């Protein structure tokens, strides 16, 4: 009655991306972290972009920053297909896995959406594509009339991570840049990323590719990565507890990972940090439909954890699906060979379950997109209080 138009977020975002040169980051996993890394590297190069992200960037204390330059960095959510409405100058695709299939229905429809996302590039734009992922490599082959930059660990990538080693301070590596007409790559040596996991190194390669295109120097890239503050709920330490005086403490990590690919990547990173020390994964599955659609994958993605504790499904407004429960998942995990998978009746039982199992120097990784984050934040205090 007031004549005030109601505009959906995706439509408004599409209009905003017309106003500036825009880096749009899409993919099933890694969007938020990659968006944050691109923003950090452009900030470090003095470009001052506007940033619209899907998670809280620690450096800003927000998911948004209004910049002064003509550049914008936007996380591009593929969950309902609306990312195909955006107008990128640079289109990053991190990976493409079966997700949000309630919207897409088939993998072919999902592929078509990513094709459209890249096809929206203007003739002067460029795509940045992770060819470590087979679906993205196939997408790269379909990009025939736009400039493309590939990245990853594979030897054919234009921007490639080499000499990777990890420790408790994060990842240390060099980057080899393919040069047209030369058999020898140009090297950016001595990079440090204060985050665990090969997947985060991959994400940094996308950011490096964009930063180089926009004129960042090697030293600016090196400095910005070393100072990268991360994103909320991405392998975030939330507490420590010392079960035995004089022994190493137990570290508690909170992570948003809720898809089997994400969970496997997080636990691989945690295992690299822990070595032979104990690693316990605690997972609150998110949505019955996701657990149903990826049940086999969930049954296999926890193998890096010594012990797994599965909490009841976070419904997110969905109705129970018969046979799709956290207990059924535990049964399937055991059938698939996991020796120490157990269910708990509620997350209220978590402190007791951890106290019963934990060893000095162990790590507890809490995984999920629901309210498990609240229990992760409280866990160290409850363990210390004997709860």
Coordinates of C-alpha atoms in Angstrom, one line a residue:
X1 CA 0.0 0.0 0.0
X2 CA 2.9 2.3 0.7
X3 CA 4.4 1.7 -2.7
X4 CA 7.7 0.6 -1.3
X5 CA 9.3 -2.1 -3.5
X6 CA 10.4 -5.3 -1.8
X7 CA 13.7 -6.5 -3.4
X8 CA 15.2 -9.9 -2.8
X9 CA 18.7 -10.0 -1.5
X10 CA 20.0 -11.7 -4.7
X11 CA 18.4 -9.2 -7.0
X12 CA 19.8 -6.3 -5.0
X13 CA 23.2 -7.9 -5.0
X14 CA 23.0 -8.3 -8.7
X15 CA 22.2 -4.6 -9.1
X16 CA 25.1 -3.7 -6.8
X17 CA 27.5 -5.7 -8.8
X18 CA 26.7 -3.5 -11.8
X19 CA 28.2 -0.5 -10.0
X20 CA 31.7 -1.7 -9.5
X21 CA 34.3 -4.1 -10.9
X22 CA 33.4 -7.2 -9.0
X23 CA 35.2 -10.3 -7.9
X24 CA 32.5 -13.0 -7.4
X25 CA 33.5 -16.2 -5.5
X26 CA 31.4 -19.3 -6.1
X27 CA 31.7 -23.0 -5.3
X28 CA 30.3 -25.6 -3.0
X29 CA 33.0 -25.2 -0.4
X30 CA 35.5 -22.5 0.5
X31 CA 33.5 -19.4 -0.7
X32 CA 33.6 -17.5 2.6
X33 CA 37.3 -18.1 3.3
X34 CA 38.3 -17.3 -0.3
X35 CA 36.2 -14.1 -0.3
X36 CA 38.0 -13.1 2.9
X37 CA 41.4 -13.9 1.4
X38 CA 40.7 -11.9 -1.7
X39 CA 39.6 -9.0 0.4
X40 CA 42.8 -9.3 2.6
X41 CA 45.1 -9.3 -0.4
X42 CA 43.4 -6.4 -2.1
X43 CA 43.5 -4.5 1.2
X44 CA 47.2 -5.2 1.5
X45 CA 47.8 -3.9 -2.0
X46 CA 46.1 -0.6 -1.2
X47 CA 43.0 -1.3 -3.3
X48 CA 40.4 -0.9 -0.5
X49 CA 37.5 -3.0 -2.0
X50 CA 33.9 -3.1 -0.8
X51 CA 33.4 -6.6 0.6
X52 CA 30.1 -8.5 1.0
X53 CA 30.8 -11.9 2.6
X54 CA 28.8 -14.8 4.0
X55 CA 30.7 -15.0 7.3
X56 CA 32.3 -12.8 9.8
X57 CA 35.8 -11.6 8.7
X58 CA 37.9 -11.3 11.9
X59 CA 39.8 -8.3 10.5
X60 CA 36.6 -6.4 10.1
X61 CA 34.4 -7.8 12.9
X62 CA 31.7 -7.9 10.2
X63 CA 30.7 -9.6 7.0
X64 CA 30.7 -6.3 5.2
X65 CA 33.0 -3.4 4.5
X66 CA 32.4 -0.3 2.4
X67 CA 35.6 0.4 0.4
X68 CA 36.7 3.5 -1.5
X69 CA 37.9 1.9 -4.7
X70 CA 36.1 0.8 -7.8
X71 CA 36.4 -2.9 -6.8
X72 CA 34.1 -5.1 -4.9
X73 CA 34.5 -8.7 -3.6
X74 CA 31.3 -10.7 -3.2
X75 CA 30.6 -14.2 -1.9
X76 CA 28.2 -15.7 -4.5
X77 CA 25.8 -18.2 -3.0
X78 CA 24.7 -21.0 -5.4
X79 CA 22.1 -22.5 -3.1
X80 CA 19.1 -21.3 -5.0
X81 CA 20.6 -20.5 -8.4
X82 CA 20.5 -16.7 -8.0
X83 CA 24.3 -16.4 -8.2
X84 CA 23.7 -16.6 -12.0
X85 CA 22.2 -13.1 -11.8
X86 CA 25.4 -11.5 -10.7
X87 CA 27.7 -9.4 -13.0
X88 CA 31.3 -10.5 -12.2
X89 CA 34.4 -8.9 -13.7
X90 CA 36.3 -11.9 -12.2
X91 CA 34.5 -15.2 -11.5
X92 CA 36.2 -17.6 -9.1
X93 CA 35.0 -21.2 -8.9
X94 CA 36.5 -23.2 -6.0
X95 CA 34.8 -26.6 -6.5
X96 CA 31.5 -28.1 -7.6
X97 CA 30.0 -31.0 -5.5
X98 CA 26.4 -32.3 -5.2
X99 CA 24.8 -29.9 -2.7
X100 CA 21.4 -28.0 -2.7
X101 CA 20.0 -30.8 -4.9
X102 CA 16.6 -30.0 -3.5
X103 CA 16.8 -26.9 -5.8
X104 CA 18.8 -28.3 -8.7
X105 CA 17.5 -31.8 -8.9
X106 CA 20.4 -33.1 -11.1
X107 CA 24.1 -32.6 -11.4
X108 CA 23.6 -31.4 -15.0
X109 CA 21.4 -28.5 -13.8
X110 CA 24.0 -27.6 -11.2
X111 CA 26.7 -27.6 -13.9
X112 CA 24.5 -25.4 -16.1
X113 CA 24.2 -22.9 -13.3
X114 CA 28.0 -22.6 -12.9
X115 CA 28.3 -22.4 -16.7
X116 CA 25.9 -19.4 -16.6
X117 CA 27.8 -17.8 -13.7
X118 CA 31.1 -17.8 -15.8
X119 CA 29.3 -16.9 -19.0
X120 CA 28.2 -13.7 -17.4
X121 CA 31.7 -12.4 -17.5
X122 CA 32.2 -9.4 -19.9
X123 CA 34.7 -9.8 -22.7
X124 CA 37.4 -8.1 -20.6
X125 CA 36.7 -10.2 -17.5
X126 CA 38.5 -13.4 -16.4
X127 CA 37.7 -16.7 -14.7
X128 CA 39.8 -18.1 -11.9
X129 CA 39.2 -21.9 -11.7
X130 CA 40.5 -24.6 -9.3
X131 CA 41.4 -27.4 -11.7
X132 CA 42.3 -29.8 -8.8
X133 CA 38.6 -30.5 -8.8
X134 CA 37.4 -32.6 -11.7
X135 CA 34.1 -30.8 -12.2
X136 CA 35.9 -27.4 -12.3
X137 CA 38.4 -28.8 -14.7
X138 CA 35.5 -29.9 -16.9
X139 CA 34.1 -26.4 -16.6
X140 CA 37.4 -24.9 -17.6
X141 CA 37.3 -26.9 -20.8
X142 CA 33.9 -25.3 -21.6
X143 CA 35.3 -21.7 -21.1
X144 CA 36.3 -20.9 -24.7
X145 CA 35.6 -17.2 -25.1
X146 CA 36.8 -15.7 -21.9
X147 CA 40.2 -15.5 -20.3
X148 CA 40.8 -18.1 -17.6
X149 CA 43.4 -18.6 -14.9
X150 CA 43.7 -22.0 -13.4
X151 CA 45.0 -22.8 -9.9
X152 CA 45.7 -25.7 -7.6
X153 CA 48.4 -28.3 -6.7
X154 CA 48.3 -30.0 -10.1
X155 CA 51.3 -29.4 -12.4
X156 CA 49.1 -27.9 -15.2
X157 CA 47.7 -25.1 -13.1
X158 CA 48.7 -21.5 -13.9
X159 CA 49.0 -20.7 -10.2
X160 CA 50.4 -23.7 -8.4
X161 CA 51.4 -24.4 -4.7
X162 CA 54.7 -26.2 -4.3
X163 CA 57.0 -27.2 -1.5
X164 CA 54.1 -27.3 1.0
X165 CA 54.8 -28.1 4.7
X166 CA 52.6 -27.6 7.7
X167 CA 53.2 -27.1 11.4
X168 CA 51.3 -25.6 14.3
X169 CA 51.7 -22.1 12.9
X170 CA 49.9 -23.0 9.6
X171 CA 51.0 -23.7 6.0
X172 CA 54.3 -22.7 4.5
X173 CA 54.7 -22.9 0.7
X174 CA 55.9 -21.4 -2.5
X175 CA 53.8 -20.5 -5.6
X176 CA 54.9 -21.3 -9.1
X177 CA 53.4 -19.0 -11.8
X178 CA 53.2 -20.2 -15.3
X179 CA 54.6 -17.7 -17.8
X180 CA 53.5 -17.6 -21.4
X181 CA 56.3 -18.6 -23.7
X182 CA 58.6 -19.9 -20.9
X183 CA 59.2 -23.4 -19.7
X184 CA 60.3 -22.0 -16.3
X185 CA 57.7 -20.6 -13.9
X186 CA 58.1 -17.4 -11.9
X187 CA 58.3 -18.2 -8.2
X188 CA 56.8 -16.4 -5.2
X189 CA 58.8 -18.0 -2.4
X190 CA 58.4 -18.1 1.3
X191 CA 54.6 -17.8 1.8
X192 CA 53.0 -18.5 5.2
X193 CA 49.3 -18.9 5.7
X194 CA 48.3 -19.1 9.4
X195 CA 45.6 -21.7 8.7
X196 CA 45.6 -25.4 8.6
X197 CA 44.7 -27.5 5.6
X198 CA 45.5 -28.0 1.9
X199 CA 42.0 -26.7 1.1
X200 CA 42.9 -23.3 2.6
X201 CA 46.2 -23.2 0.6
X202 CA 44.0 -23.8 -2.5
X203 CA 41.8 -21.0 -1.5
X204 CA 44.8 -18.7 -1.1
X205 CA 45.9 -19.5 -4.7
X206 CA 42.6 -18.1 -6.0
X207 CA 43.2 -14.9 -4.0
X208 CA 46.8 -14.7 -5.2
X209 CA 45.7 -15.0 -8.8
X210 CA 43.3 -12.1 -8.4
X211 CA 45.7 -9.9 -6.5
X212 CA 48.4 -10.4 -9.2
X213 CA 45.9 -9.4 -11.9
X214 CA 45.1 -6.3 -10.0
X215 CA 48.8 -5.3 -9.5
X216 CA 49.7 -6.6 -6.1
X217 CA 53.4 -7.1 -5.5
X218 CA 55.0 -10.3 -4.2
X219 CA 55.9 -8.6 -0.9
X220 CA 52.3 -7.3 -0.5
X221 CA 50.9 -10.8 -1.1
X222 CA 53.4 -12.4 1.3
X223 CA 52.6 -9.9 4.1
X224 CA 48.9 -10.0 3.6
X225 CA 48.8 -13.8 3.8
X226 CA 51.0 -14.0 6.8
X227 CA 48.7 -11.5 8.6
X228 CA 45.4 -13.1 7.5
X229 CA 43.1 -13.3 10.5
X230 CA 40.7 -15.9 9.2
X231 CA 36.9 -16.2 9.3
X232 CA 34.6 -17.0 12.2
X233 CA 33.9 -20.7 12.6
X234 CA 36.5 -21.8 10.1
X235 CA 38.8 -24.1 12.2
X236 CA 38.5 -21.5 15.0
X237 CA 40.2 -22.4 18.4
X238 CA 37.6 -21.8 21.1
X239 CA 39.2 -23.2 24.2
X240 CA 41.8 -25.4 26.0
X241 CA 41.5 -27.7 28.9
X242 CA 44.2 -29.5 30.9
X243 CA 43.0 -32.9 32.1
X244 CA 46.2 -33.7 33.9
X245 CA 48.5 -31.2 35.6
X246 CA 51.9 -31.0 33.8
X247 CA 50.5 -32.7 30.7
X248 CA 49.7 -31.0 27.3
X249 CA 46.3 -29.4 27.1
X250 CA 43.3 -30.5 25.0
X251 CA 42.5 -28.0 22.2
X252 CA 38.9 -27.4 21.2
X253 CA 38.2 -26.3 17.6
X254 CA 34.9 -25.0 16.2
X255 CA 34.2 -25.4 12.5
X256 CA 31.2 -24.7 10.2
X257 CA 31.9 -27.8 8.1
X258 CA 28.7 -29.7 7.4
X259 CA 29.2 -31.4 4.1
X260 CA 31.2 -34.6 3.9
X261 CA 33.8 -33.0 1.6
X262 CA 34.3 -30.2 4.1
X263 CA 34.4 -32.5 7.1
X264 CA 37.0 -34.7 5.4
X265 CA 39.1 -31.6 4.6
X266 CA 38.9 -30.2 8.1
X267 CA 39.8 -33.6 9.7
X268 CA 42.7 -34.1 7.3
X269 CA 44.1 -30.6 8.4
X270 CA 43.5 -31.5 12.0
X271 CA 45.4 -34.8 11.6
X272 CA 48.3 -33.0 10.0
X273 CA 48.5 -30.8 13.1
X274 CA 48.0 -33.6 15.6
X275 CA 50.3 -36.2 14.0
X276 CA 49.8 -39.3 16.2
X277 CA 48.1 -37.5 19.0
X278 CA 44.4 -38.1 19.6
X279 CA 41.8 -36.5 17.4
X280 CA 38.1 -36.6 18.4
X281 CA 35.4 -35.3 15.9
X282 CA 32.0 -34.2 17.2
X283 CA 29.4 -33.7 14.5
X284 CA 25.9 -32.4 14.5
X285 CA 24.4 -33.3 11.1
X286 CA 22.6 -30.4 9.5
X287 CA 19.2 -31.1 7.8
X288 CA 17.6 -34.5 7.3
X289 CA 17.6 -34.0 3.5
X290 CA 21.4 -33.4 3.4
X291 CA 22.0 -36.5 5.6
X292 CA 19.7 -38.6 3.4
X293 CA 21.2 -37.4 0.1
X294 CA 24.8 -37.8 1.2
X295 CA 24.4 -40.7 3.7
X296 CA 27.1 -42.9 2.1
X297 CA 29.5 -39.9 2.0
X298 CA 28.8 -39.1 5.6
X299 CA 29.5 -42.7 6.5
X300 CA 33.0 -42.5 5.1
X301 CA 34.2 -38.9 5.8
X302 CA 35.4 -39.3 9.4
X303 CA 38.2 -41.7 8.9
X304 CA 41.0 -39.3 10.1
X305 CA 39.4 -39.1 13.5
X306 CA 40.3 -41.6 16.2
X307 CA 36.9 -41.2 17.8
X308 CA 33.7 -39.7 16.4
X309 CA 30.7 -38.5 18.5
X310 CA 27.5 -37.9 16.5
X311 CA 24.8 -35.7 18.0
X312 CA 21.1 -35.6 16.9
X313 CA 20.3 -33.9 13.6
X314 CA 19.8 -30.2 13.6
X315 CA 16.5 -30.0 11.8
X316 CA 16.7 -26.4 10.4
X317 CA 12.9 -26.5 10.1
X318 CA 12.7 -29.9 8.4
X319 CA 10.5 -32.8 9.3
X320 CA 12.1 -36.1 10.4
X321 CA 12.7 -38.5 7.6
X322 CA 12.2 -42.1 8.5
X323 CA 15.5 -44.0 8.9
X324 CA 17.6 -40.9 8.6
X325 CA 18.9 -40.4 12.1
X326 CA 22.2 -39.8 13.9
X327 CA 22.0 -43.4 15.3
X328 CA 21.5 -44.8 11.8
X329 CA 24.6 -42.8 10.7
X330 CA 26.7 -44.3 13.5
X331 CA 25.5 -47.8 12.6
X332 CA 26.5 -47.1 8.9
X333 CA 29.9 -45.7 10.0
X334 CA 30.7 -48.8 12.0
X335 CA 29.7 -51.0 9.0
X336 CA 32.1 -48.9 6.9
X337 CA 34.9 -49.8 9.3
X338 CA 35.1 -46.9 11.8
X339 CA 36.1 -48.5 15.1
X340 CA 35.0 -45.8 17.5
X341 CA 31.8 -44.0 16.3
X342 CA 29.2 -43.3 19.0
X343 CA 25.9 -41.4 19.3
X344 CA 24.9 -39.1 22.1
X345 CA 21.3 -38.3 23.0
X346 CA 21.9 -34.6 23.0
X347 CA 24.7 -32.0 23.0
X348 CA 24.1 -31.6 26.7
X349 CA 25.9 -34.9 27.1
X350 CA 29.0 -33.7 25.2
X351 CA 31.2 -32.7 28.2
X352 CA 30.7 -36.1 29.8
X353 CA 31.4 -37.9 26.6
X354 CA 34.6 -36.0 26.0
X355 CA 35.8 -36.4 29.6
X356 CA 35.3 -40.2 29.2
X357 CA 37.4 -40.4 26.1
X358 CA 40.0 -37.5 26.0
X359 CA 43.7 -37.9 26.4
X360 CA 46.3 -35.1 27.2
X361 CA 47.4 -33.4 24.1
X362 CA 44.2 -34.4 22.2
X363 CA 42.1 -32.2 19.9
X364 CA 38.3 -32.0 19.8
X365 CA 36.9 -30.7 16.5
X366 CA 33.2 -29.7 16.7
X367 CA 31.6 -29.7 13.2
X368 CA 28.2 -28.4 12.0
X369 CA 26.2 -25.5 10.8
X370 CA 23.7 -25.6 13.6
X371 CA 23.9 -24.7 17.3
X372 CA 26.8 -26.9 18.0
X373 CA 28.9 -23.8 17.9
X374 CA 27.4 -22.7 21.2
X375 CA 28.3 -26.0 22.8
X376 CA 31.8 -25.9 21.4
X377 CA 32.4 -22.4 22.9
X378 CA 31.2 -23.7 26.4
X379 CA 33.0 -27.0 26.3
X380 CA 36.4 -26.0 27.9
X381 CA 34.6 -24.3 30.7
X382 CA 32.3 -27.2 31.4
X383 CA 35.2 -29.7 31.3
X384 CA 37.2 -27.5 33.8
X385 CA 34.2 -27.2 36.1
X386 CA 33.7 -31.0 36.0
X387 CA 30.5 -30.7 34.0

